[in-house]
mmCIF file with all atom_site columns, C-alpha atoms in Angstrom:
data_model
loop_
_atom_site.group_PDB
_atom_site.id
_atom_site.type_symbol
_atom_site.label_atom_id
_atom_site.label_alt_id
_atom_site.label_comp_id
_atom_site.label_asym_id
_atom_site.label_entity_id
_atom_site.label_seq_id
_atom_site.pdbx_PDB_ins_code
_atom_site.Cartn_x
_atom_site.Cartn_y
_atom_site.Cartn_z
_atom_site.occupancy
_atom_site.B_iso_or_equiv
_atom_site.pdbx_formal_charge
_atom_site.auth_seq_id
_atom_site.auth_comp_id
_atom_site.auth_asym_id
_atom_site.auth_atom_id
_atom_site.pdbx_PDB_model_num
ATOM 1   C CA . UNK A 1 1   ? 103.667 112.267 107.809 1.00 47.00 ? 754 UNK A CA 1
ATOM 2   C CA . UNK A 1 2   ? 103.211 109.571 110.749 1.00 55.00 ? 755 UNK A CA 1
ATOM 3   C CA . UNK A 1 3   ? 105.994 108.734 113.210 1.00 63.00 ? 756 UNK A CA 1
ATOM 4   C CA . UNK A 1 4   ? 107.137 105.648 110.873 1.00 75.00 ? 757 UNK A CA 1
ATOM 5   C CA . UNK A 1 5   ? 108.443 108.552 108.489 1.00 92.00 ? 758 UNK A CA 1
ATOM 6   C CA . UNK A 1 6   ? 110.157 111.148 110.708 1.00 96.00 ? 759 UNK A CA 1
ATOM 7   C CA . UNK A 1 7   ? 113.623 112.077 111.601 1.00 97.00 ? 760 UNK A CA 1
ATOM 8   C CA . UNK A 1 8   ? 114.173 114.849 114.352 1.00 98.00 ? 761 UNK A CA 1
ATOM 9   C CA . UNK A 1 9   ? 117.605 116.402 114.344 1.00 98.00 ? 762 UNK A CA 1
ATOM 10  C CA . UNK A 1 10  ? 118.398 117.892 117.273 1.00 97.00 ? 763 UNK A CA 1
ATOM 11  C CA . UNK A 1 11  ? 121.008 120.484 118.593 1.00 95.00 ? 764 UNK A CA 1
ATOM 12  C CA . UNK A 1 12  ? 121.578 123.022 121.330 1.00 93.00 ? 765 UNK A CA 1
ATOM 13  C CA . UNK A 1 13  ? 119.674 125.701 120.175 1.00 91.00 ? 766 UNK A CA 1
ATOM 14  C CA . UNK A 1 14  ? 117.809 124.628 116.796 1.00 93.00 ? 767 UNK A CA 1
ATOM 15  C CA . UNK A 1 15  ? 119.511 127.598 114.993 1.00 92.00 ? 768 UNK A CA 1
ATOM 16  C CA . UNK A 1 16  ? 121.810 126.330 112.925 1.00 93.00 ? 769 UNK A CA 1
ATOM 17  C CA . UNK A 1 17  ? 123.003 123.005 113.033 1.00 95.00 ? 770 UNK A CA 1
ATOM 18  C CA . UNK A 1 18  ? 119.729 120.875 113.072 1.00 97.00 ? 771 UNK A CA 1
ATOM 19  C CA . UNK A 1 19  ? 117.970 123.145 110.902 1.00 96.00 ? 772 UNK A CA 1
ATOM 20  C CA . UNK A 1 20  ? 120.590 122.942 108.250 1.00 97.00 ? 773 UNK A CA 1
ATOM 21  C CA . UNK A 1 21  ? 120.052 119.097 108.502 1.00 98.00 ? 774 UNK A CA 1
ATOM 22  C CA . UNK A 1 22  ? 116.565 119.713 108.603 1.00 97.00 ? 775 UNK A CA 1
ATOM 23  C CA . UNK A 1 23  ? 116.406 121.421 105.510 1.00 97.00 ? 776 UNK A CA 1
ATOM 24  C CA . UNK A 1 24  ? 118.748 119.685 103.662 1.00 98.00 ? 777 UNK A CA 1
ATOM 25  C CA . UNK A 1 25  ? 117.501 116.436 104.746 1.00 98.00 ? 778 UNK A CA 1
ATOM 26  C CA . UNK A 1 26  ? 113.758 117.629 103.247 1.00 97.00 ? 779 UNK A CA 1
ATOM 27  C CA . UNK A 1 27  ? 115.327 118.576 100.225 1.00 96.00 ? 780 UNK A CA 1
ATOM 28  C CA . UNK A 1 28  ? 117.514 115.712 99.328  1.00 96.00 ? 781 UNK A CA 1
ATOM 29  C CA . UNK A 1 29  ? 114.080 113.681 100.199 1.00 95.00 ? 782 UNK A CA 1
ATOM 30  C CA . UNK A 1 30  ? 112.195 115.312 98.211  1.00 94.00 ? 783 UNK A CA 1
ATOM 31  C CA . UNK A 1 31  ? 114.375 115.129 95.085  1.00 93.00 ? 784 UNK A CA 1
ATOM 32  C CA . UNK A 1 32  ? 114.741 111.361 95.635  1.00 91.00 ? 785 UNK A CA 1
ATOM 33  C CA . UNK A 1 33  ? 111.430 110.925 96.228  1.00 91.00 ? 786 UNK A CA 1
ATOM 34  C CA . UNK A 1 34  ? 112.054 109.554 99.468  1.00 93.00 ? 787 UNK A CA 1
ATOM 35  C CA . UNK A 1 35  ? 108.717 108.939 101.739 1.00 92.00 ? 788 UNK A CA 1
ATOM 36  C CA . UNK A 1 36  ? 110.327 110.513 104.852 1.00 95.00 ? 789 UNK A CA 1
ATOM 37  C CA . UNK A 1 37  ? 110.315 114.025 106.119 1.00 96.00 ? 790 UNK A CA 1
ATOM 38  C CA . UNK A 1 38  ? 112.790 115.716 109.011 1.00 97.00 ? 791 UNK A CA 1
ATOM 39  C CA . UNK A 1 39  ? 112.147 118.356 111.552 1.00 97.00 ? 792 UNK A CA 1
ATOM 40  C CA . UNK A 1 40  ? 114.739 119.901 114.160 1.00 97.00 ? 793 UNK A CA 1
ATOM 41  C CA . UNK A 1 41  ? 114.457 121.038 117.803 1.00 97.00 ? 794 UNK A CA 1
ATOM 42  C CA . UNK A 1 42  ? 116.707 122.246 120.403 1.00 95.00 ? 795 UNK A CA 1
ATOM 43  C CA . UNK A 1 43  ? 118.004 120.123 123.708 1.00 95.00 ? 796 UNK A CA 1
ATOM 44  C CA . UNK A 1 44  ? 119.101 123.134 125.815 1.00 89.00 ? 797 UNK A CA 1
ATOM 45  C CA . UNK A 1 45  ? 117.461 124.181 129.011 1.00 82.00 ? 798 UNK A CA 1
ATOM 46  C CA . UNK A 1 46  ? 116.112 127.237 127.262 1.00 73.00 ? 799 UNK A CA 1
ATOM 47  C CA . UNK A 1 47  ? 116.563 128.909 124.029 1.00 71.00 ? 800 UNK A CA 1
ATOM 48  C CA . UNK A 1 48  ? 117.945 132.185 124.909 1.00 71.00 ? 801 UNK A CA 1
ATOM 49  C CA . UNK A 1 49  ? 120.732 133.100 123.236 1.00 68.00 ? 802 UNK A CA 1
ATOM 50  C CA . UNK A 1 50  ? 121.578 136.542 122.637 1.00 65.00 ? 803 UNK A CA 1
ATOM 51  C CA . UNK A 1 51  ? 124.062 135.742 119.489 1.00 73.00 ? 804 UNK A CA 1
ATOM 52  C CA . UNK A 1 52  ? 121.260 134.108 117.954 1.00 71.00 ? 805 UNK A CA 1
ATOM 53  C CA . UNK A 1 53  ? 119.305 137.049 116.269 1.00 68.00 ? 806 UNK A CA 1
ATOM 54  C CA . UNK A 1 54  ? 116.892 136.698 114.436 1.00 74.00 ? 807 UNK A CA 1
ATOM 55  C CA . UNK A 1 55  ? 114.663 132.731 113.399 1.00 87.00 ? 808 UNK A CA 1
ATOM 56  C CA . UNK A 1 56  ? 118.025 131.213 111.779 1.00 92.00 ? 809 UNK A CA 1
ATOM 57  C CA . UNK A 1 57  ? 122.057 131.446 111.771 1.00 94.00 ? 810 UNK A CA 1
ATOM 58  C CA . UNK A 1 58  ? 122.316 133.330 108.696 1.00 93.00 ? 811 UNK A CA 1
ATOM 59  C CA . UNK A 1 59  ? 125.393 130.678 108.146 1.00 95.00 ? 812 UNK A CA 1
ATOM 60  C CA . UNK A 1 60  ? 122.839 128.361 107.339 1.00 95.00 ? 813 UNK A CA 1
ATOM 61  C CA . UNK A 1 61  ? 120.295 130.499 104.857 1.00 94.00 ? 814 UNK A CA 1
ATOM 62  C CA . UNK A 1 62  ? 123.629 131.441 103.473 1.00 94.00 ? 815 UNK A CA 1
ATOM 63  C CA . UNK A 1 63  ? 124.611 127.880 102.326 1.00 96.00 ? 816 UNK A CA 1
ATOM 64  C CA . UNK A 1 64  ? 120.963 126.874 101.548 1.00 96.00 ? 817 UNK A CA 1
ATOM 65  C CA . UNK A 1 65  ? 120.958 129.774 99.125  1.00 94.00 ? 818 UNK A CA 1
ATOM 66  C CA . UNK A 1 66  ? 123.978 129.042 97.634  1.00 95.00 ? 819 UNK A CA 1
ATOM 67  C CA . UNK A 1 67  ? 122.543 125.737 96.740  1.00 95.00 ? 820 UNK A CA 1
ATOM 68  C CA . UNK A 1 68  ? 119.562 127.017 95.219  1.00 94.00 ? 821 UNK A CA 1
ATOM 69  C CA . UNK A 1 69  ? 117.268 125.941 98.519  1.00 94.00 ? 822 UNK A CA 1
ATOM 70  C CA . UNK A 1 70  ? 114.964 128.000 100.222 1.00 90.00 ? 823 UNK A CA 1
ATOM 71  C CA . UNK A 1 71  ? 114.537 127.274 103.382 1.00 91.00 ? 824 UNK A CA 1
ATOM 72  C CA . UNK A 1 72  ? 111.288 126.231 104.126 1.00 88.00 ? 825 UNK A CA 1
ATOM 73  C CA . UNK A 1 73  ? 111.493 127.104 107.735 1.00 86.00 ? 826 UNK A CA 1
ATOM 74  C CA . UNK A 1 74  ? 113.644 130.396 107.371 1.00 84.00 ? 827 UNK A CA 1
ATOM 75  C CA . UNK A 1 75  ? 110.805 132.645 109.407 1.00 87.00 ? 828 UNK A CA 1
ATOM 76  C CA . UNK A 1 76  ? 109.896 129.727 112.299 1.00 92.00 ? 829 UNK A CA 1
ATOM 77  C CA . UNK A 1 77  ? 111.655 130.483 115.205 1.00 92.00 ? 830 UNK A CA 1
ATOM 78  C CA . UNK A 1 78  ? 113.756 127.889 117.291 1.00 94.00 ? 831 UNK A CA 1
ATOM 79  C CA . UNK A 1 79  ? 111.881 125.494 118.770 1.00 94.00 ? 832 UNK A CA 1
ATOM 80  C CA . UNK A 1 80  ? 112.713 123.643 122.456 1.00 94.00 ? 833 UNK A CA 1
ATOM 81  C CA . UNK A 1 81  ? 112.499 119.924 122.040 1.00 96.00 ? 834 UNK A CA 1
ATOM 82  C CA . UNK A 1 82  ? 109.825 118.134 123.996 1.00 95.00 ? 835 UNK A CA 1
ATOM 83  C CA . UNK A 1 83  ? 109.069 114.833 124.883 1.00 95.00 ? 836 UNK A CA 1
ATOM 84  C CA . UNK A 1 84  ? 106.202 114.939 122.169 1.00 96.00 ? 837 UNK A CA 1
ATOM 85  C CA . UNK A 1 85  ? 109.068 115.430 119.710 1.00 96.00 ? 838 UNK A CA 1
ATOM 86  C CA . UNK A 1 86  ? 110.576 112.165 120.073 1.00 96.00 ? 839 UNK A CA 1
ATOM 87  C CA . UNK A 1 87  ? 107.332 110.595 120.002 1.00 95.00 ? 840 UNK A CA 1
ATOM 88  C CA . UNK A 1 88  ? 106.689 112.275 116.355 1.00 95.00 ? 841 UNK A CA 1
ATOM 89  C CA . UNK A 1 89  ? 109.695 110.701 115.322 1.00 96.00 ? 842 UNK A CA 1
ATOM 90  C CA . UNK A 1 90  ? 111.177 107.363 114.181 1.00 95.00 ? 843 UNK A CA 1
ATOM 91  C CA . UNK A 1 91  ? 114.690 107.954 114.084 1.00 96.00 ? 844 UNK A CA 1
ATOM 92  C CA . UNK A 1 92  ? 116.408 110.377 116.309 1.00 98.00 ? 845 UNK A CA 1
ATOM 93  C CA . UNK A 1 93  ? 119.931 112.565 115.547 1.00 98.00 ? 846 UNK A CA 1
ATOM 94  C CA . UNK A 1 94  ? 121.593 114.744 117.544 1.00 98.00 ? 847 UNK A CA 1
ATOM 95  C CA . UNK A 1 95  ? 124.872 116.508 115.966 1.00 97.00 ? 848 UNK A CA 1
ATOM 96  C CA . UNK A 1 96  ? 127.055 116.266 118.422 1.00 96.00 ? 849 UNK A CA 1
ATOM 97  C CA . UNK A 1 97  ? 127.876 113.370 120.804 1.00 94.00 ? 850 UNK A CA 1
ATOM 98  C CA . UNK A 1 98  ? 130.170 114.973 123.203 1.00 93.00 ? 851 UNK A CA 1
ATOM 99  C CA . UNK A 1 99  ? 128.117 118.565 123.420 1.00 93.00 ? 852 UNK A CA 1
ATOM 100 C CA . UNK A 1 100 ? 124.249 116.655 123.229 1.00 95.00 ? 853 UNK A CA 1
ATOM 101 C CA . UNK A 1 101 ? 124.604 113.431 125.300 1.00 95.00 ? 854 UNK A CA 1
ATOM 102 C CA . UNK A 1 102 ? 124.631 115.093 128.529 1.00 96.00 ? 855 UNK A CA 1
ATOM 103 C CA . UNK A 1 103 ? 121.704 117.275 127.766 1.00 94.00 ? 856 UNK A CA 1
ATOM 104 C CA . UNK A 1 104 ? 119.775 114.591 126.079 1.00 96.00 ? 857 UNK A CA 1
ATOM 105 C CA . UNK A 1 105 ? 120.743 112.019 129.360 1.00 96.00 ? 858 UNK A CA 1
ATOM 106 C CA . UNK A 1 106 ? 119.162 115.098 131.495 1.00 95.00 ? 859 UNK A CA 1
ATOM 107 C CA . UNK A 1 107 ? 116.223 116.046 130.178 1.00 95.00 ? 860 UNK A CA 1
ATOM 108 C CA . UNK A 1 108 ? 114.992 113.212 127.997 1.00 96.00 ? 861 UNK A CA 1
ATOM 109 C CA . UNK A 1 109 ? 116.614 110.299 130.499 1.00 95.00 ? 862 UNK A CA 1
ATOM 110 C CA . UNK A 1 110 ? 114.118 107.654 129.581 1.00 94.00 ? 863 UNK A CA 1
ATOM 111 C CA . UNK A 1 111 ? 114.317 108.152 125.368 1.00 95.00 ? 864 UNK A CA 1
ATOM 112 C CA . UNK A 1 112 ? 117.935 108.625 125.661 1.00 94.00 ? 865 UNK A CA 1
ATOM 113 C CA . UNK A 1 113 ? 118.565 105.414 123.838 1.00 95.00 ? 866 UNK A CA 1
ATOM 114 C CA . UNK A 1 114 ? 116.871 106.084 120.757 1.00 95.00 ? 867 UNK A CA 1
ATOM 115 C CA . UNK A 1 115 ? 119.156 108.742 119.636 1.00 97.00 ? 868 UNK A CA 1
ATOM 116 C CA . UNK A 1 116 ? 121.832 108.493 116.901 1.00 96.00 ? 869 UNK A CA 1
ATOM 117 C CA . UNK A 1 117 ? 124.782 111.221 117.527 1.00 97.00 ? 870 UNK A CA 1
ATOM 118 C CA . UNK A 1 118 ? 126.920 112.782 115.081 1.00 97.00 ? 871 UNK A CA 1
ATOM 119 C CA . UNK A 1 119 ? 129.957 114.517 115.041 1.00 95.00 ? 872 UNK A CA 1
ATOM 120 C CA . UNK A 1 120 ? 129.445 117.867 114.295 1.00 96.00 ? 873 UNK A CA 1
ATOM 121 C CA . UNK A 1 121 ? 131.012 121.006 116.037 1.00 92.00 ? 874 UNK A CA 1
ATOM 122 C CA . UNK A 1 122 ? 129.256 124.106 116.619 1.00 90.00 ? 875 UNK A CA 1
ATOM 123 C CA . UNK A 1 123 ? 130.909 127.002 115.195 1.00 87.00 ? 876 UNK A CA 1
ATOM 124 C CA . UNK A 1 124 ? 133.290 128.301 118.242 1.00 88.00 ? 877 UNK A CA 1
ATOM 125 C CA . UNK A 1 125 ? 135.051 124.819 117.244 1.00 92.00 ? 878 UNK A CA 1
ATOM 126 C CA . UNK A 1 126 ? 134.319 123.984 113.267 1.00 90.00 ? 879 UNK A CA 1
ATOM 127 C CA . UNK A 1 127 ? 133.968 126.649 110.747 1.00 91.00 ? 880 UNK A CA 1
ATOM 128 C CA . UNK A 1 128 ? 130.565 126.959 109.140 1.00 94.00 ? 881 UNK A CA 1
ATOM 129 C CA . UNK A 1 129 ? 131.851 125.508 105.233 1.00 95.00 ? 882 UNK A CA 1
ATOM 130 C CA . UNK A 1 130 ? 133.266 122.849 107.361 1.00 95.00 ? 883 UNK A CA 1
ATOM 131 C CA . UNK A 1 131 ? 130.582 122.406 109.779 1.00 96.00 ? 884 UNK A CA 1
ATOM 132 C CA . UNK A 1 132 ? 127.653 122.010 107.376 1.00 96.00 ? 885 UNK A CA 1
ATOM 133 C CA . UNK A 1 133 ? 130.001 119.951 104.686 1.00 96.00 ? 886 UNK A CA 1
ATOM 134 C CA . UNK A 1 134 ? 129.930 117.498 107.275 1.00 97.00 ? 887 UNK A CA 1
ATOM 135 C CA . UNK A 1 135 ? 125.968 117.255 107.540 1.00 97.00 ? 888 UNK A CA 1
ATOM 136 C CA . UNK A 1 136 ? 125.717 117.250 104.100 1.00 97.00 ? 889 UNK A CA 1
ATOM 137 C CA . UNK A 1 137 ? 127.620 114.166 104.124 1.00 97.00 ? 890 UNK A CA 1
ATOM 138 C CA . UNK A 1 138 ? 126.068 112.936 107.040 1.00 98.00 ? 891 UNK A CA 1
ATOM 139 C CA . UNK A 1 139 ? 122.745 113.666 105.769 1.00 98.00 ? 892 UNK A CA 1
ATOM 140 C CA . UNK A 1 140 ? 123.347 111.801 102.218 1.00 96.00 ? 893 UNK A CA 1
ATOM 141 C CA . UNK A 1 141 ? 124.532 108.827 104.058 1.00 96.00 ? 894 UNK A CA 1
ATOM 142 C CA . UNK A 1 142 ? 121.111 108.893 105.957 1.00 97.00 ? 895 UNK A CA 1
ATOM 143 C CA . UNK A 1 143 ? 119.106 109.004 103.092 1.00 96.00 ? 896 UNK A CA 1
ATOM 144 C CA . UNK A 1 144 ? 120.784 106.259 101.656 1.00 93.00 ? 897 UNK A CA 1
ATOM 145 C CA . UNK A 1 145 ? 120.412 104.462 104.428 1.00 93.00 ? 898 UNK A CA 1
ATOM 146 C CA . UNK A 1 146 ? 116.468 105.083 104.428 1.00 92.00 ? 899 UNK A CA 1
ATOM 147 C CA . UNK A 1 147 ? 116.652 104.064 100.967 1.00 87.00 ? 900 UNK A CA 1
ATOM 148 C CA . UNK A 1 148 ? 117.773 100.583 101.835 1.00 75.00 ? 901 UNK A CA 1
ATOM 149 C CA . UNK A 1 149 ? 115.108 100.209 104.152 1.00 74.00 ? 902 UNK A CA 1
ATOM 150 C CA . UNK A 1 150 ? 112.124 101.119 101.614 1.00 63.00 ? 903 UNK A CA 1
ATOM 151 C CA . UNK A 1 151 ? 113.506 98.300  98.954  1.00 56.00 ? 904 UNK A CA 1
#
């Protein structure tokens, strides 16, 4: 995949949010047949969180599993976004505006602009059914989007 064909969905710690979108995003793709492929980082200074345990919320292999997805990056750990990242991608998403913008506006100042944001709570605030309903939506609406573009 070149940078013409890439989302990167990003969150705080790529552990649950973005990699849900990730992987859903992949899947839906694939299915459609859709000639685009996502990957997920995370925006925070670091990646150590000690409620995180183990490569992904289990909130997320949880409702993957219950939709008949395995998750193709269940065993890769987080990953901290890097400038490289958003030059790998064409189209940019973080999940939530209010939580990611000033993060983003820190550390990535000048590719700020490029980046969609979404909506989505993290789970002290949304509750995980909720939570990933919404990026299933989200993520639909994307795709459709895309396939708009390739017509």
């Amino acid at each position: 995949m070149n940078k013409t064909n890439r989302v990167l969905f990003l969150c705080t710690g790529n552990y649950y949010r973005s990699r849900y979108a990730e992987e859903i995003f992949n899947h839906q793709a694939g299915l459609e047949g859709l000639g685009w492929q996502a990957f997920s980082r995370g925006v925070a200074e670091d990646l150590h969180f000690p409620e995180n345990v183990g490569p992904m919320s289990p909130y997320t292999v949880n409702a993957l599993q219950a939709k008949g997805i395995v998750p193709e990056g269940a065993a890769r750990d987080p990953v901290l976004c890097t400038l490289h990242d958003f030059a790998q991608a064409a189209l940019v998403v973080a999940l939530k505006d209010a939580e990611h913008r000033p993060m983003i506006e820190r550390r990535f100042a000048g590719e700020a602009h490029r980046v969609e944001y979404w909506n989505v709570d993290d789970i002290e605030f949304l509750d995980p059914p909720t939570a990933l309903g919404k990026i299933d939506e989200l993520v639909g609406r994307l795709i459709g989007s895309l396939q708009g573009r390739e017509r």
